[in-house]
Amino acid sequence: MPRNSPPKPPTEAEDGEPREDPGPIRVRDLLSRGRIRTDLAASSKKSLLDQLAEEFHADRPDLDEREVFQTLLRREQLGSTAVGHGVALPHGRMADLDRPLGAFTRLEEPTDFDALDDQPVSLVFALLVPDEENEQHLQVLSRLARMLDDGAFRERLRQAPGSELYDLLVDKDEEMASP
């Protein structure tokens, strides 16, 4: 095994019985209705990240708002997490997090996010993952990017009432997971 590879999870429980693979993390596992906003007004990328940190903290008071902001900002400083078509997937790893968490925002007005396609961002799915969750983190980001690459789906997210966004995101994720 290469030196920097994370250890593989054991395939047996401590009692010697095979472990049941919990499967990939789904949107319903990441998101809560309390972490969905449709009225966010952000004048800049930094302002948006700050408000996302507030959203995570409001729904999970155990999360330090400043730490969430710094985590998202540090990752963003490495390169924009805007994936094109008005979508951004800001994300970061946090040491004290016990499971991945997501927050979804539809901005009142699109804002510049340094996207490669130069389109301002209006749909944002932010993701926080535990420090040790390397592979899981990448799988979740990849699935979110595929979901949000669907133009008709993006339009539905932009037009739907806020009360429907959670169900739209969960249903699309489940649809993509079906054989």
Tab-separated table of N, CA and C in Angstrom:
chain	number	residue	atom	x	y	z
A	1	MET	N	0.856	-1.187	0.000
A	1	MET	CA	0.000	0.000	0.000
A	1	MET	C	0.890	1.234	0.000
A	2	PRO	N	0.630	2.210	-0.879
A	2	PRO	CA	1.443	3.427	-0.889
A	2	PRO	C	1.414	4.117	0.473
A	3	ARG	N	2.454	4.817	0.745
A	3	ARG	CA	2.638	5.467	2.026
A	3	ARG	C	1.495	6.398	2.428
A	4	ASN	N	0.965	7.202	1.512
A	4	ASN	CA	-0.045	8.197	1.846
A	4	ASN	C	-1.470	7.699	1.697
A	5	SER	N	-1.669	6.424	1.364
A	5	SER	CA	-3.022	5.904	1.208
A	5	SER	C	-3.672	5.732	2.562
A	6	PRO	N	-4.962	6.075	2.664
A	6	PRO	CA	-5.649	5.865	3.925
A	6	PRO	C	-5.826	4.371	4.151
A	7	PRO	N	-5.865	3.940	5.424
A	7	PRO	CA	-6.063	2.521	5.687
A	7	PRO	C	-7.424	2.076	5.163
A	8	LYS	N	-7.474	0.843	4.662
A	8	LYS	CA	-8.744	0.311	4.186
A	8	LYS	C	-9.579	-0.098	5.381
A	9	PRO	N	-10.909	0.146	5.336
A	9	PRO	CA	-11.752	-0.241	6.452
A	9	PRO	C	-11.806	-1.763	6.555
A	10	PRO	N	-11.886	-2.278	7.778
A	10	PRO	CA	-11.952	-3.725	7.933
A	10	PRO	C	-13.230	-4.259	7.308
A	11	THR	N	-13.136	-5.486	6.789
A	11	THR	CA	-14.312	-6.095	6.166
A	11	THR	C	-15.061	-6.982	7.142
A	12	GLU	N	-14.520	-7.127	8.364
A	12	GLU	CA	-15.206	-7.920	9.379
A	12	GLU	C	-15.371	-7.098	10.636
A	13	ALA	N	-16.487	-7.325	11.328
A	13	ALA	CA	-16.712	-6.676	12.612
A	13	ALA	C	-15.786	-7.319	13.638
A	14	GLU	N	-15.689	-6.735	14.832
A	14	GLU	CA	-14.810	-7.273	15.862
A	14	GLU	C	-15.166	-8.702	16.241
A	15	ASP	N	-16.441	-9.077	16.085
A	15	ASP	CA	-16.856	-10.437	16.437
A	15	ASP	C	-16.593	-11.436	15.313
A	16	GLY	N	-15.929	-11.006	14.223
A	16	GLY	CA	-15.598	-11.887	13.126
A	16	GLY	C	-16.666	-11.997	12.061
A	17	GLU	N	-17.832	-11.417	12.290
A	17	GLU	CA	-18.918	-11.445	11.305
A	17	GLU	C	-18.637	-10.428	10.204
A	18	PRO	N	-19.005	-10.764	8.943
A	18	PRO	CA	-18.815	-9.784	7.856
A	18	PRO	C	-19.612	-8.519	8.139
A	19	ARG	N	-19.015	-7.384	7.800
A	19	ARG	CA	-19.718	-6.102	7.941
A	19	ARG	C	-20.628	-5.895	6.755
A	20	GLU	N	-21.747	-5.258	7.015
A	20	GLU	CA	-22.638	-4.891	5.930
A	20	GLU	C	-22.164	-3.564	5.367
A	21	ASP	N	-21.942	-3.503	4.060
A	21	ASP	CA	-21.512	-2.272	3.410
A	21	ASP	C	-22.672	-1.286	3.442
A	22	PRO	N	-22.492	-0.136	4.090
A	22	PRO	CA	-23.595	0.821	4.173
A	22	PRO	C	-23.907	1.481	2.832
A	23	GLY	N	-23.055	1.282	1.835
A	23	GLY	CA	-23.290	1.882	0.527
A	23	GLY	C	-22.894	3.349	0.521
A	24	PRO	N	-23.089	3.979	-0.628
A	24	PRO	CA	-22.691	5.389	-0.736
A	24	PRO	C	-23.613	6.286	0.091
A	25	ILE	N	-23.064	7.409	0.497
A	25	ILE	CA	-23.870	8.395	1.209
A	25	ILE	C	-24.800	9.047	0.201
A	26	ARG	N	-26.044	9.139	0.537
A	26	ARG	CA	-27.070	9.721	-0.323
A	26	ARG	C	-27.335	11.160	0.104
A	27	VAL	N	-27.973	11.923	-0.755
A	27	VAL	CA	-28.314	13.307	-0.448
A	27	VAL	C	-29.172	13.380	0.813
A	28	ARG	N	-30.091	12.438	0.991
A	28	ARG	CA	-30.952	12.448	2.183
A	28	ARG	C	-30.130	12.305	3.466
A	29	ASP	N	-28.925	11.699	3.370
A	29	ASP	CA	-28.044	11.553	4.531
A	29	ASP	C	-27.267	12.834	4.818
A	30	LEU	N	-27.094	13.658	3.809
A	30	LEU	CA	-26.280	14.875	3.916
A	30	LEU	C	-27.078	16.099	4.310
A	31	LEU	N	-28.282	16.161	3.797
A	31	LEU	CA	-29.059	17.395	3.811
A	31	LEU	C	-30.215	17.306	4.794
A	32	SER	N	-30.569	18.421	5.360
A	32	SER	CA	-31.804	18.523	6.143
A	32	SER	C	-32.592	19.699	5.578
A	33	ARG	N	-33.860	19.682	5.819
A	33	ARG	CA	-34.683	20.806	5.345
A	33	ARG	C	-34.215	22.118	5.983
A	34	GLY	N	-33.621	22.029	7.164
A	34	GLY	CA	-33.116	23.211	7.859
A	34	GLY	C	-31.871	23.809	7.237
A	35	ARG	N	-31.230	23.070	6.325
A	35	ARG	CA	-30.029	23.588	5.657
A	35	ARG	C	-30.302	23.849	4.182
A	36	ILE	N	-31.512	24.289	3.887
A	36	ILE	CA	-31.864	24.711	2.525
A	36	ILE	C	-32.372	26.140	2.601
A	37	ARG	N	-31.790	27.004	1.764
A	37	ARG	CA	-32.196	28.414	1.725
A	37	ARG	C	-32.491	28.830	0.297
A	38	THR	N	-33.455	29.734	0.164
A	38	THR	CA	-33.778	30.268	-1.164
A	38	THR	C	-33.714	31.786	-1.185
A	39	ASP	N	-33.433	32.377	-0.071
A	39	ASP	CA	-33.490	33.838	0.019
A	39	ASP	C	-32.130	34.465	0.308
A	40	LEU	N	-31.093	33.735	0.069
A	40	LEU	CA	-29.764	34.233	0.390
A	40	LEU	C	-29.339	35.293	-0.619
A	41	ALA	N	-28.880	36.421	-0.108
A	41	ALA	CA	-28.350	37.492	-0.947
A	41	ALA	C	-26.870	37.635	-0.609
A	42	ALA	N	-26.003	37.326	-1.572
A	42	ALA	CA	-24.562	37.395	-1.341
A	42	ALA	C	-23.937	38.280	-2.403
A	43	SER	N	-23.207	39.279	-1.965
A	43	SER	CA	-22.581	40.218	-2.902
A	43	SER	C	-21.231	39.720	-3.402
A	44	SER	N	-20.694	38.668	-2.769
A	44	SER	CA	-19.384	38.148	-3.152
A	44	SER	C	-19.271	36.690	-2.726
A	45	LYS	N	-18.220	36.058	-3.216
A	45	LYS	CA	-17.953	34.678	-2.841
A	45	LYS	C	-17.741	34.568	-1.333
A	46	LYS	N	-16.959	35.488	-0.766
A	46	LYS	CA	-16.683	35.461	0.674
A	46	LYS	C	-17.967	35.626	1.484
A	47	SER	N	-18.815	36.533	1.048
A	47	SER	CA	-20.089	36.747	1.724
A	47	SER	C	-20.940	35.482	1.676
A	48	LEU	N	-20.939	34.819	0.538
A	48	LEU	CA	-21.700	33.579	0.395
A	48	LEU	C	-21.159	32.500	1.333
A	49	LEU	N	-19.839	32.327	1.372
A	49	LEU	CA	-19.246	31.319	2.252
A	49	LEU	C	-19.548	31.624	3.715
A	50	ASP	N	-19.530	32.892	4.068
A	50	ASP	CA	-19.846	33.296	5.438
A	50	ASP	C	-21.296	32.937	5.783
A	51	GLN	N	-22.202	33.197	4.858
A	51	GLN	CA	-23.609	32.877	5.108
A	51	GLN	C	-23.855	31.367	5.132
A	52	LEU	N	-23.114	30.616	4.329
A	52	LEU	CA	-23.215	29.161	4.388
A	52	LEU	C	-22.756	28.653	5.756
A	53	ALA	N	-21.676	29.235	6.272
A	53	ALA	CA	-21.198	28.856	7.605
A	53	ALA	C	-22.271	29.147	8.652
A	54	GLU	N	-22.958	30.274	8.518
A	54	GLU	CA	-24.066	30.597	9.430
A	54	GLU	C	-25.166	29.555	9.340
A	55	GLU	N	-25.471	29.102	8.118
A	55	GLU	CA	-26.520	28.096	7.922
A	55	GLU	C	-26.160	26.780	8.594
A	56	PHE	N	-24.930	26.342	8.405
A	56	PHE	CA	-24.491	25.100	9.057
A	56	PHE	C	-24.595	25.240	10.573
A	57	HIS	N	-24.136	26.374	11.095
A	57	HIS	CA	-24.159	26.596	12.546
A	57	HIS	C	-25.594	26.703	13.080
A	58	ALA	N	-26.477	27.356	12.345
A	58	ALA	CA	-27.864	27.510	12.799
A	58	ALA	C	-28.554	26.152	12.941
A	59	ASP	N	-28.258	25.242	12.018
A	59	ASP	CA	-28.874	23.913	12.075
A	59	ASP	C	-28.093	22.962	12.975
A	60	ARG	N	-26.793	23.193	13.113
A	60	ARG	CA	-25.925	22.363	13.958
A	60	ARG	C	-25.091	23.279	14.852
A	61	PRO	N	-25.676	23.744	15.975
A	61	PRO	CA	-24.975	24.691	16.850
A	61	PRO	C	-23.638	24.183	17.383
A	62	ASP	N	-23.413	22.873	17.324
A	62	ASP	CA	-22.134	22.328	17.779
A	62	ASP	C	-20.992	22.659	16.817
A	63	LEU	N	-21.318	23.072	15.612
A	63	LEU	CA	-20.293	23.462	14.647
A	63	LEU	C	-19.899	24.923	14.866
A	64	ASP	N	-18.614	25.167	14.943
A	64	ASP	CA	-18.113	26.524	15.106
A	64	ASP	C	-18.226	27.260	13.772
A	65	GLU	N	-19.009	28.315	13.759
A	65	GLU	CA	-19.285	29.067	12.531
A	65	GLU	C	-18.011	29.573	11.861
A	66	ARG	N	-17.077	30.113	12.641
A	66	ARG	CA	-15.828	30.646	12.079
A	66	ARG	C	-14.984	29.525	11.484
A	67	GLU	N	-14.981	28.373	12.157
A	67	GLU	CA	-14.207	27.245	11.647
A	67	GLU	C	-14.784	26.740	10.320
A	68	VAL	N	-16.110	26.688	10.224
A	68	VAL	CA	-16.758	26.275	8.978
A	68	VAL	C	-16.389	27.258	7.870
A	69	PHE	N	-16.491	28.550	8.155
A	69	PHE	CA	-16.146	29.566	7.164
A	69	PHE	C	-14.697	29.412	6.704
A	70	GLN	N	-13.784	29.283	7.655
A	70	GLN	CA	-12.360	29.156	7.319
A	70	GLN	C	-12.093	27.892	6.504
A	71	THR	N	-12.789	26.807	6.817
A	71	THR	CA	-12.636	25.555	6.087
A	71	THR	C	-13.062	25.731	4.632
A	72	LEU	N	-14.230	26.323	4.425
A	72	LEU	CA	-14.716	26.547	3.060
A	72	LEU	C	-13.824	27.536	2.313
A	73	LEU	N	-13.395	28.593	2.988
A	73	LEU	CA	-12.548	29.608	2.360
A	73	LEU	C	-11.182	29.039	1.974
A	74	ARG	N	-10.581	28.237	2.872
A	74	ARG	CA	-9.268	27.650	2.558
A	74	ARG	C	-9.342	26.813	1.279
A	75	ARG	N	-10.390	26.011	1.154
A	75	ARG	CA	-10.527	25.176	-0.044
A	75	ARG	C	-10.741	26.053	-1.282
A	76	GLU	N	-11.524	27.095	-1.127
A	76	GLU	CA	-11.821	27.985	-2.252
A	76	GLU	C	-10.567	28.724	-2.715
A	77	GLN	N	-9.660	28.995	-1.808
A	77	GLN	CA	-8.423	29.682	-2.163
A	77	GLN	C	-7.506	28.803	-3.014
A	78	LEU	N	-7.721	27.496	-2.974
A	78	LEU	CA	-6.949	26.575	-3.822
A	78	LEU	C	-7.430	26.621	-5.268
A	79	GLY	N	-8.664	27.032	-5.472
A	79	GLY	CA	-9.261	27.108	-6.795
A	79	GLY	C	-10.770	27.101	-6.650
A	80	SER	N	-11.428	27.755	-7.552
A	80	SER	CA	-12.880	27.883	-7.463
A	80	SER	C	-13.563	26.523	-7.513
A	81	THR	N	-14.590	26.382	-6.696
A	81	THR	CA	-15.400	25.159	-6.693
A	81	THR	C	-16.655	25.333	-7.549
A	82	ALA	N	-16.699	26.397	-8.325
A	82	ALA	CA	-17.789	26.563	-9.288
A	82	ALA	C	-17.561	25.544	-10.401
A	83	VAL	N	-18.601	24.778	-10.726
A	83	VAL	CA	-18.459	23.705	-11.710
A	83	VAL	C	-19.073	24.065	-13.058
A	84	GLY	N	-19.575	25.276	-13.193
A	84	GLY	CA	-20.172	25.720	-14.441
A	84	GLY	C	-21.683	25.713	-14.397
A	85	HIS	N	-22.289	26.383	-15.379
A	85	HIS	CA	-23.748	26.465	-15.504
A	85	HIS	C	-24.412	27.110	-14.286
A	86	GLY	N	-23.688	27.975	-13.591
A	86	GLY	CA	-24.272	28.661	-12.439
A	86	GLY	C	-24.318	27.839	-11.166
A	87	VAL	N	-23.460	26.806	-11.084
A	87	VAL	CA	-23.445	25.892	-9.933
A	87	VAL	C	-22.084	25.935	-9.249
A	88	ALA	N	-22.094	25.912	-7.917
A	88	ALA	CA	-20.857	25.799	-7.138
A	88	ALA	C	-21.034	24.713	-6.092
A	89	LEU	N	-19.916	24.028	-5.798
A	89	LEU	CA	-19.898	22.960	-4.799
A	89	LEU	C	-18.787	23.223	-3.775
A	90	PRO	N	-18.905	24.302	-2.999
A	90	PRO	CA	-17.879	24.563	-1.987
A	90	PRO	C	-17.851	23.412	-0.986
A	91	HIS	N	-16.649	23.044	-0.563
A	91	HIS	CA	-16.522	21.905	0.335
A	91	HIS	C	-15.242	22.006	1.142
A	92	GLY	N	-15.185	21.211	2.191
A	92	GLY	CA	-13.982	21.179	3.016
A	92	GLY	C	-14.064	20.085	4.055
A	93	ARG	N	-12.901	19.780	4.614
A	93	ARG	CA	-12.794	18.751	5.651
A	93	ARG	C	-12.670	19.415	7.016
A	94	MET	N	-13.333	18.788	7.999
A	94	MET	CA	-13.274	19.307	9.368
A	94	MET	C	-12.937	18.175	10.333
A	95	ALA	N	-12.048	18.460	11.263
A	95	ALA	CA	-11.545	17.445	12.194
A	95	ALA	C	-12.619	16.897	13.125
A	96	ASP	N	-13.466	17.729	13.659
A	96	ASP	CA	-14.404	17.284	14.688
A	96	ASP	C	-15.765	16.851	14.154
A	97	LEU	N	-15.870	16.670	12.865
A	97	LEU	CA	-17.139	16.286	12.268
A	97	LEU	C	-17.278	14.767	12.315
A	98	ASP	N	-18.462	14.282	12.703
A	98	ASP	CA	-18.659	12.838	12.819
A	98	ASP	C	-19.243	12.212	11.549
A	99	ARG	N	-19.834	13.030	10.677
A	99	ARG	CA	-20.396	12.520	9.431
A	99	ARG	C	-20.487	13.675	8.441
A	100	PRO	N	-20.562	13.373	7.143
A	100	PRO	CA	-20.680	14.442	6.149
A	100	PRO	C	-21.999	15.204	6.294
A	101	LEU	N	-21.945	16.506	6.009
A	101	LEU	CA	-23.118	17.374	6.067
A	101	LEU	C	-23.185	18.236	4.818
A	102	GLY	N	-24.390	18.489	4.350
A	102	GLY	CA	-24.574	19.348	3.201
A	102	GLY	C	-25.539	20.476	3.488
A	103	ALA	N	-25.442	21.520	2.696
A	103	ALA	CA	-26.378	22.647	2.741
A	103	ALA	C	-26.602	23.089	1.296
A	104	PHE	N	-27.846	23.387	0.960
A	104	PHE	CA	-28.165	23.820	-0.399
A	104	PHE	C	-28.752	25.221	-0.354
A	105	THR	N	-28.307	26.047	-1.291
A	105	THR	CA	-28.769	27.429	-1.373
A	105	THR	C	-29.072	27.796	-2.818
A	106	ARG	N	-30.192	28.446	-2.988
A	106	ARG	CA	-30.512	29.069	-4.271
A	106	ARG	C	-30.467	30.570	-3.990
A	107	LEU	N	-29.531	31.239	-4.616
A	107	LEU	CA	-29.325	32.660	-4.350
A	107	LEU	C	-30.430	33.510	-4.964
A	108	GLU	N	-30.744	34.619	-4.281
A	108	GLU	CA	-31.716	35.574	-4.828
A	108	GLU	C	-31.236	36.117	-6.159
A	109	GLU	N	-29.964	36.482	-6.203
A	109	GLU	CA	-29.326	36.998	-7.419
A	109	GLU	C	-28.004	36.263	-7.602
A	110	PRO	N	-27.696	35.833	-8.816
A	110	PRO	CA	-26.420	35.147	-9.046
A	110	PRO	C	-25.241	36.034	-8.621
A	111	THR	N	-24.183	35.373	-8.163
A	111	THR	CA	-22.991	36.101	-7.732
A	111	THR	C	-21.752	35.498	-8.380
A	112	ASP	N	-20.742	36.326	-8.574
A	112	ASP	CA	-19.491	35.881	-9.177
A	112	ASP	C	-18.806	34.886	-8.248
A	113	PHE	N	-18.352	33.776	-8.827
A	113	PHE	CA	-17.693	32.737	-8.033
A	113	PHE	C	-16.427	32.262	-8.733
A	114	ASP	N	-15.893	33.087	-9.634
A	114	ASP	CA	-14.676	32.764	-10.381
A	114	ASP	C	-14.808	31.457	-11.164
A	115	ALA	N	-15.971	31.241	-11.751
A	115	ALA	CA	-16.211	30.020	-12.518
A	115	ALA	C	-15.415	30.028	-13.813
A	116	LEU	N	-14.990	28.846	-14.254
A	116	LEU	CA	-14.243	28.732	-15.507
A	116	LEU	C	-15.068	29.178	-16.695
A	117	ASP	N	-16.405	29.001	-16.627
A	117	ASP	CA	-17.260	29.422	-17.744
A	117	ASP	C	-17.723	30.875	-17.591
A	118	ASP	N	-17.209	31.566	-16.563
A	118	ASP	CA	-17.509	32.975	-16.283
A	118	ASP	C	-18.977	33.246	-15.959
A	119	GLN	N	-19.773	32.213	-15.732
A	119	GLN	CA	-21.165	32.416	-15.353
A	119	GLN	C	-21.263	32.620	-13.844
A	120	PRO	N	-22.055	33.590	-13.401
A	120	PRO	CA	-22.258	33.751	-11.962
A	120	PRO	C	-23.034	32.561	-11.404
A	121	VAL	N	-22.880	32.326	-10.143
A	121	VAL	CA	-23.463	31.166	-9.468
A	121	VAL	C	-24.801	31.524	-8.832
A	122	SER	N	-25.773	30.642	-8.981
A	122	SER	CA	-27.063	30.825	-8.315
A	122	SER	C	-27.490	29.588	-7.534
A	123	LEU	N	-26.891	28.420	-7.827
A	123	LEU	CA	-27.193	27.178	-7.115
A	123	LEU	C	-25.917	26.705	-6.428
A	124	VAL	N	-26.010	26.491	-5.109
A	124	VAL	CA	-24.827	26.140	-4.327
A	124	VAL	C	-25.151	24.963	-3.414
A	125	PHE	N	-24.369	23.905	-3.530
A	125	PHE	CA	-24.480	22.777	-2.620
A	125	PHE	C	-23.153	22.698	-1.887
A	126	ALA	N	-23.148	23.072	-0.609
A	126	ALA	CA	-21.927	23.065	0.200
A	126	ALA	C	-21.833	21.734	0.935
A	127	LEU	N	-20.609	21.265	1.109
A	127	LEU	CA	-20.379	19.969	1.723
A	127	LEU	C	-19.241	20.060	2.731
A	128	LEU	N	-19.483	19.527	3.920
A	128	LEU	CA	-18.450	19.378	4.939
A	128	LEU	C	-18.308	17.893	5.225
A	129	VAL	N	-17.058	17.422	5.288
A	129	VAL	CA	-16.824	16.004	5.567
A	129	VAL	C	-15.774	15.863	6.668
A	130	PRO	N	-15.822	14.730	7.390
A	130	PRO	CA	-14.775	14.472	8.384
A	130	PRO	C	-13.406	14.393	7.715
A	131	ASP	N	-12.377	14.783	8.430
A	131	ASP	CA	-11.008	14.783	7.892
A	131	ASP	C	-10.622	13.478	7.221
A	132	GLU	N	-10.973	12.365	7.811
A	132	GLU	CA	-10.499	11.070	7.312
A	132	GLU	C	-11.321	10.511	6.147
A	133	GLU	N	-12.338	11.188	5.705
A	133	GLU	CA	-13.244	10.672	4.673
A	133	GLU	C	-12.822	11.081	3.259
A	134	ASN	N	-11.641	10.686	2.830
A	134	ASN	CA	-11.133	11.094	1.516
A	134	ASN	C	-11.952	10.541	0.349
A	135	GLU	N	-12.070	9.224	0.267
A	135	GLU	CA	-12.751	8.600	-0.860
A	135	GLU	C	-14.231	8.958	-0.874
A	136	GLN	N	-14.857	8.916	0.283
A	136	GLN	CA	-16.283	9.228	0.394
A	136	GLN	C	-16.548	10.660	-0.063
A	137	HIS	N	-15.702	11.562	0.321
A	137	HIS	CA	-15.779	12.975	-0.025
A	137	HIS	C	-15.794	13.138	-1.553
A	138	LEU	N	-14.877	12.468	-2.216
A	138	LEU	CA	-14.784	12.584	-3.667
A	138	LEU	C	-15.982	11.948	-4.365
A	139	GLN	N	-16.464	10.835	-3.835
A	139	GLN	CA	-17.637	10.183	-4.426
A	139	GLN	C	-18.873	11.069	-4.324
A	140	VAL	N	-19.060	11.685	-3.172
A	140	VAL	CA	-20.220	12.558	-2.977
A	140	VAL	C	-20.129	13.761	-3.908
A	141	LEU	N	-18.970	14.390	-3.990
A	141	LEU	CA	-18.802	15.540	-4.876
A	141	LEU	C	-19.057	15.162	-6.336
A	142	SER	N	-18.566	14.021	-6.735
A	142	SER	CA	-18.767	13.562	-8.105
A	142	SER	C	-20.257	13.352	-8.397
A	143	ARG	N	-20.970	12.742	-7.471
A	143	ARG	CA	-22.397	12.502	-7.691
A	143	ARG	C	-23.177	13.809	-7.731
A	144	LEU	N	-22.843	14.744	-6.848
A	144	LEU	CA	-23.514	16.045	-6.854
A	144	LEU	C	-23.251	16.771	-8.175
A	145	ALA	N	-22.016	16.715	-8.649
A	145	ALA	CA	-21.690	17.369	-9.919
A	145	ALA	C	-22.486	16.751	-11.066
A	146	ARG	N	-22.624	15.423	-11.083
A	146	ARG	CA	-23.409	14.773	-12.140
A	146	ARG	C	-24.880	15.175	-12.052
A	147	MET	N	-25.413	15.221	-10.823
A	147	MET	CA	-26.819	15.624	-10.640
A	147	MET	C	-27.050	17.009	-11.207
A	148	LEU	N	-26.161	17.928	-10.845
A	148	LEU	CA	-26.345	19.327	-11.185
A	148	LEU	C	-25.852	19.662	-12.591
A	149	ASP	N	-25.339	18.684	-13.296
A	149	ASP	CA	-24.949	18.876	-14.688
A	149	ASP	C	-26.161	18.756	-15.621
A	150	ASP	N	-27.264	18.267	-15.101
A	150	ASP	CA	-28.498	18.091	-15.862
A	150	ASP	C	-29.212	19.449	-15.972
A	151	GLY	N	-29.225	20.007	-17.183
A	151	GLY	CA	-29.799	21.340	-17.399
A	151	GLY	C	-31.263	21.449	-17.012
A	152	ALA	N	-32.066	20.446	-17.345
A	152	ALA	CA	-33.490	20.471	-16.984
A	152	ALA	C	-33.658	20.433	-15.469
A	153	PHE	N	-32.811	19.663	-14.798
A	153	PHE	CA	-32.885	19.590	-13.336
A	153	PHE	C	-32.486	20.925	-12.705
A	154	ARG	N	-31.427	21.547	-13.221
A	154	ARG	CA	-31.023	22.860	-12.700
A	154	ARG	C	-32.163	23.859	-12.837
A	155	GLU	N	-32.837	23.825	-13.971
A	155	GLU	CA	-33.945	24.755	-14.184
A	155	GLU	C	-35.078	24.489	-13.194
A	156	ARG	N	-35.350	23.229	-12.924
A	156	ARG	CA	-36.383	22.896	-11.922
A	156	ARG	C	-35.995	23.443	-10.554
A	157	LEU	N	-34.714	23.328	-10.200
A	157	LEU	CA	-34.243	23.857	-8.913
A	157	LEU	C	-34.380	25.380	-8.868
A	158	ARG	N	-34.142	26.027	-9.988
A	158	ARG	CA	-34.238	27.491	-10.024
A	158	ARG	C	-35.681	27.977	-9.953
A	159	GLN	N	-36.626	27.179	-10.454
A	159	GLN	CA	-38.029	27.600	-10.528
A	159	GLN	C	-38.907	27.090	-9.384
A	160	ALA	N	-38.524	26.016	-8.746
A	160	ALA	CA	-39.384	25.373	-7.746
A	160	ALA	C	-39.536	26.221	-6.490
A	161	PRO	N	-40.692	26.129	-5.832
A	161	PRO	CA	-40.836	26.770	-4.520
A	161	PRO	C	-39.808	26.170	-3.551
A	162	GLY	N	-39.347	26.964	-2.625
A	162	GLY	CA	-38.344	26.507	-1.664
A	162	GLY	C	-38.755	25.246	-0.923
A	163	SER	N	-40.037	25.093	-0.655
A	163	SER	CA	-40.527	23.931	0.082
A	163	SER	C	-40.343	22.623	-0.688
A	164	GLU	N	-40.075	22.696	-1.993
A	164	GLU	CA	-39.925	21.494	-2.812
A	164	GLU	C	-38.464	21.112	-3.065
A	165	LEU	N	-37.531	21.974	-2.703
A	165	LEU	CA	-36.136	21.735	-3.062
A	165	LEU	C	-35.553	20.473	-2.441
A	166	TYR	N	-35.835	20.235	-1.166
A	166	TYR	CA	-35.304	19.036	-0.512
A	166	TYR	C	-35.749	17.788	-1.270
A	167	ASP	N	-37.044	17.684	-1.540
A	167	ASP	CA	-37.578	16.508	-2.233
A	167	ASP	C	-37.012	16.382	-3.646
A	168	LEU	N	-36.848	17.489	-4.347
A	168	LEU	CA	-36.272	17.436	-5.696
A	168	LEU	C	-34.848	16.873	-5.658
A	169	LEU	N	-34.041	17.364	-4.729
A	169	LEU	CA	-32.652	16.913	-4.621
A	169	LEU	C	-32.580	15.437	-4.225
A	170	VAL	N	-33.362	15.038	-3.241
A	170	VAL	CA	-33.355	13.642	-2.787
A	170	VAL	C	-33.862	12.719	-3.892
A	171	ASP	N	-34.963	13.106	-4.540
A	171	ASP	CA	-35.531	12.264	-5.594
A	171	ASP	C	-34.564	12.106	-6.771
A	172	LYS	N	-33.891	13.182	-7.177
A	172	LYS	CA	-32.933	13.105	-8.285
A	172	LYS	C	-31.785	12.175	-7.927
A	173	ASP	N	-31.295	12.271	-6.701
A	173	ASP	CA	-30.215	11.417	-6.238
A	173	ASP	C	-30.654	9.947	-6.253
A	174	GLU	N	-31.836	9.671	-5.784
A	174	GLU	CA	-32.363	8.300	-5.762
A	174	GLU	C	-32.556	7.785	-7.187
A	175	GLU	N	-33.051	8.644	-8.069
A	175	GLU	CA	-33.251	8.266	-9.467
A	175	GLU	C	-31.922	7.874	-10.106
A	176	MET	N	-30.875	8.630	-9.814
A	176	MET	CA	-29.563	8.336	-10.377
A	176	MET	C	-28.981	7.049	-9.809
A	177	ALA	N	-29.358	6.686	-8.593
A	177	ALA	CA	-28.837	5.484	-7.944
A	177	ALA	C	-29.552	4.227	-8.404
A	178	SER	N	-30.735	4.386	-8.988
A	178	SER	CA	-31.509	3.228	-9.432
A	178	SER	C	-30.864	2.603	-10.661
A	179	PRO	N	-30.902	1.256	-10.716
A	179	PRO	CA	-30.294	0.581	-11.874
A	179	PRO	C	-31.084	0.804	-13.148
